[in-house]
Amino acid sequence: MADYIDSILKENRVFYPSDEFSRKSYIKNMAQYSKLYKKSIENPEAFWAGIASHIEWFKKWDIVLRNDMGFFKWFEGGYLNACYNCLDRIVKSGRKDKIAYIWEPEKGESKTYTYGHLLKEVCRLANVLKNMGVQRGHVVEIYLPMIPELPIAMLACARIGAIHSVVFAGFSSDALKDRIQDSKAELLITADGSFRNDKVYPLKDNADAALKDCPTINKVIVVKRAGNKIRMAGGRDFWWHELVNEKGIADFCEPESLHAEESLFILYTSGTTGKPKGILHTQAGYLVFVYQTFKWIFDIKDNDIYFCTADIGWITGHSYIVYGPLANGATIIMYEGSPTFPEPDRFWRIVEKHKATIFYTAPTAIRALAKEGDEWPGKCNLSSLRLLGTVGEPINPEAWLWYHRLIGKSKCPIVDTWWQTETGGVLITPLPGATPLKPGSATKPFFGIVADVLREDGSKANVNEGGYLVIRNPWPGMLRTVWNNPDRYRHTYFEKFGVYLTGDTAKIDEDGYFWIMGRVDDVIKVAGHRIGSAEVESSLVSHKDVAEAAVVPFPHDIKGQAIYAFVVLKKGVKKNDALKEELKQHVAQHIGPIAKPDRIQFADDLPKTRSGKIMRRILKSIAEGSTDYGNIMTLAEPSVVEILAKNRVG
Ligand code: WT7
């Protein structure tokens, strides 16, 4: 991280959009941005009401915004349906035959779905769900890989007012179990298996293991994807293709008229302490927000082909592969597999094959693919591209410049979009036709967003002074609460300053540009994925040989950050490499491969305060190879620091 901060501080080049790009874009210059931005924050309710009128309502709202004792409500009194807005509204506007999804499997023929076809598939599944007893307000758990059935399942839930909770297919059975137990879902949609790097992952087996401890689930719908052998439990498990093809399942399903503040979905994400929290998003505000952010940030036009490499199991996929792009009637490329299968040019081959015009990915993917060599993108025709984006973690200027030059051929603006699961959509970002770009900066707040950087005491930080990134005002896409845990919502996000606390540190430069520096809490961004150190620690401690564990990030060339674990073994256990490997596998099995520590150091003791609190700050310095420990005299046993540093794994 330190290297990254050094390099962005030295970075001072500025990149401007071409006149042609600006002329054709929605927001054409900074004067237009500034004028509209001013208007949007002077009267946010009028601003958002104006935008909300672009989607279709069954009944218009009575009140734009209400603060209900710290819980924000948008568009109350309004009724609508998100699925209707994403599909029926587009079909009715004459775009029935426009392609919604181009699905690219890891192996085999790609498949397309028009808006009309997608609507039919969604309606059929919605009817199946209703027949199986799913009702408005019920939770449906979805554990699917990147196959078309995933957005279809989400939209079918949205259509009937069921709340979907998608679990990333790379998570293990324990992670799935935790999420189902917290959400109390009644039905699970999964697949027999998923493909990645030509290997089959046994999703249904994982689900079976999880369901042993999930009594709320009484029905399971299984997509046949990989053809691997699975066990179907009689009376509980049903094949998707059999259900939707049953006689009597109609091609149309009336969309429920849902109140603006009814729940749309829960998505779990990691925090500082304890288990992942269920972030709740509701119908209207979320849809309005992703609709408009997608339109202006990706400057979407009718003939664009938009390719986002994220997995729908994360918020990026929810907002910018499903709801945002569909609500705009966009054509979306959805890719099933690994970026390096069969070779490291897979993304570029997909761009070339489908003539993608907009490409959105994570810095970690850019770094990984850049490392493979310039010849891979060089062999592909990328001339269809006109706009690039990044998300998930800070991008180092070297990766930005490679992306700009090798992929964007120095002509495509790059939107570095800062946001979170909690924010629903992008909050800090360039507008591609307007904002001069500084590599490594997410630039300026989107309309209606008042972002700021504060000191510990709540005062405003100076120009270029690092501090807590906060959002001072509510916005329609913000989380509404933590599922079943309103206290955690209040405590995590509003207790410290009384305004929305992002958990990130940032600075604002002399031009008002935001530079995101990293997390302040114990969240680690491993290859853009959000991992809680507490989760990894409790997984390690659940191993029979482990007495205590502390987990911190360390800088990693490709992943940005990786996990460094200090592990204290139980008395008498032998320290060896085989055990390290076993512990890594244990975490992979417990949470998922993305949470595996890259480095494990066995320790006899951890640095603790006299009251027994582990000093992670010191462990982080050790893991980074820095000797800048700060004050260690408050430790119960200051000498442990030196011993740990001497035995550092690197
Ligand atoms: C955290 C949120 C937003 C969708 C994917 C991640 C980091 C996100 C950027 C960016 C620097 C970024 C922050 C944030 N982050 N985008 N453009 N520049 N950092 O969602 O898993 O909820 O993670 O990702 O640390 O707090 P998430």
Short mmCIF file of N, CA and C and ligand atoms in Angstrom, two decimals, residues 269 314-316 390-395 416-422 442 502-504 516 518-519 525 528-530, ligand 1:
data_model
loop_
_atom_site.label_atom_id
_atom_site.label_comp_id
_atom_site.label_asym_id
_atom_site.label_seq_id
_atom_site.Cartn_x
_atom_site.Cartn_y
_atom_site.Cartn_z
N THR A 269 -21.88 -8.83 2.96
CA THR A 269 -20.53 -8.33 2.76
C THR A 269 -19.81 -8.31 4.10
N TRP A 314 -21.44 -10.46 -6.66
CA TRP A 314 -21.03 -9.25 -5.94
C TRP A 314 -21.93 -8.10 -6.35
N ILE A 315 -21.82 -6.99 -5.62
CA ILE A 315 -22.70 -5.85 -5.91
C ILE A 315 -22.47 -5.29 -7.32
N THR A 316 -21.25 -5.33 -7.83
CA THR A 316 -21.00 -4.79 -9.17
C THR A 316 -21.90 -5.48 -10.18
N THR A 390 -13.00 0.96 -14.21
CA THR A 390 -12.43 0.09 -13.17
C THR A 390 -13.24 0.24 -11.89
N VAL A 391 -13.14 -0.78 -11.06
CA VAL A 391 -13.89 -0.79 -9.80
C VAL A 391 -13.27 -1.77 -8.81
N GLY A 392 -13.44 -1.48 -7.54
CA GLY A 392 -13.14 -2.48 -6.52
C GLY A 392 -11.99 -2.17 -5.60
N GLU A 393 -11.02 -1.41 -6.08
CA GLU A 393 -9.83 -1.11 -5.29
C GLU A 393 -9.13 0.04 -5.99
N PRO A 394 -8.20 0.69 -5.30
CA PRO A 394 -7.45 1.75 -5.98
C PRO A 394 -6.67 1.17 -7.15
N ILE A 395 -6.55 1.94 -8.22
CA ILE A 395 -5.72 1.46 -9.33
C ILE A 395 -4.41 2.23 -9.30
N ASP A 416 -12.85 5.52 -13.25
CA ASP A 416 -12.43 4.82 -12.01
C ASP A 416 -13.56 5.06 -11.01
N THR A 417 -14.40 4.04 -10.84
CA THR A 417 -15.65 4.23 -10.10
C THR A 417 -15.49 3.77 -8.66
N TRP A 418 -15.67 4.67 -7.72
CA TRP A 418 -15.59 4.30 -6.31
C TRP A 418 -16.99 4.08 -5.75
N TRP A 419 -17.20 2.94 -5.12
CA TRP A 419 -18.47 2.69 -4.44
C TRP A 419 -18.36 1.44 -3.60
N GLN A 420 -19.47 0.99 -3.03
CA GLN A 420 -19.46 -0.13 -2.08
C GLN A 420 -20.77 -0.90 -2.18
N THR A 421 -20.77 -2.10 -1.63
CA THR A 421 -22.01 -2.88 -1.54
C THR A 421 -23.12 -2.02 -0.92
N GLU A 422 -22.73 -1.28 0.10
CA GLU A 422 -23.69 -0.47 0.84
C GLU A 422 -24.25 0.70 0.03
N ALA A 442 -10.32 8.61 -8.29
CA ALA A 442 -11.71 8.36 -8.70
C ALA A 442 -12.40 9.69 -9.03
N THR A 502 -17.78 5.58 5.39
CA THR A 502 -17.56 4.58 4.33
C THR A 502 -16.64 3.45 4.77
N GLY A 503 -15.75 3.72 5.76
CA GLY A 503 -14.75 2.72 6.13
C GLY A 503 -13.47 2.88 5.33
N ASP A 504 -13.44 3.83 4.40
CA ASP A 504 -12.24 4.09 3.61
C ASP A 504 -11.53 5.35 4.10
N ILE A 516 -8.61 7.66 -3.13
CA ILE A 516 -8.96 6.67 -2.12
C ILE A 516 -7.68 5.97 -1.69
N GLY A 518 -7.46 3.49 1.02
CA GLY A 518 -7.60 2.13 1.53
C GLY A 518 -8.60 2.10 2.68
N ARG A 519 -8.71 0.95 3.32
CA ARG A 519 -9.70 0.80 4.38
C ARG A 519 -9.13 1.26 5.72
N LYS A 525 -8.90 -6.00 1.06
CA LYS A 525 -9.37 -6.10 -0.32
C LYS A 525 -8.44 -7.02 -1.09
N GLY A 528 -9.61 -7.21 -5.03
CA GLY A 528 -10.88 -6.49 -5.13
C GLY A 528 -12.01 -7.11 -4.33
N HIS A 529 -11.81 -8.32 -3.81
CA HIS A 529 -12.84 -8.97 -3.00
C HIS A 529 -12.71 -8.53 -1.56
N ARG A 530 -13.84 -8.36 -0.94
CA ARG A 530 -13.85 -7.81 0.41
C ARG A 530 -13.86 -8.94 1.43
C1 WT7 B 1 -14.69 -1.17 -1.06
C2 WT7 B 1 -16.09 -1.66 -1.27
C3 WT7 B 1 -18.01 -1.24 -5.51
C4 WT7 B 1 -18.20 -2.53 -6.04
C5 WT7 B 1 -17.13 -3.52 -5.73
C6 WT7 B 1 -16.59 -3.45 -4.34
C7 WT7 B 1 -12.95 -0.36 -2.39
C8 WT7 B 1 -14.20 0.12 -4.51
C9 WT7 B 1 -12.87 1.52 -5.50
C10 WT7 B 1 -12.16 2.45 -6.32
C11 WT7 B 1 -10.53 2.59 -4.65
C12 WT7 B 1 -12.31 1.19 -4.25
C13 WT7 B 1 -13.16 0.56 -1.22
C14 WT7 B 1 -14.60 0.30 -0.83
N1 WT7 B 1 -13.16 0.31 -3.67
N2 WT7 B 1 -14.04 0.85 -5.62
N3 WT7 B 1 -12.61 2.82 -7.53
N4 WT7 B 1 -11.00 2.96 -5.85
N5 WT7 B 1 -11.15 1.72 -3.83
O1 WT7 B 1 -17.63 -3.39 -3.39
O2 WT7 B 1 -16.92 -5.30 -1.97
O3 WT7 B 1 -18.47 -3.52 -1.07
O4 WT7 B 1 -16.05 -3.05 -1.48
O5 WT7 B 1 -13.92 -1.39 -2.23
O6 WT7 B 1 -12.30 0.18 -0.19
O7 WT7 B 1 -14.89 0.63 0.50
P1 WT7 B 1 -17.32 -3.88 -1.94
#
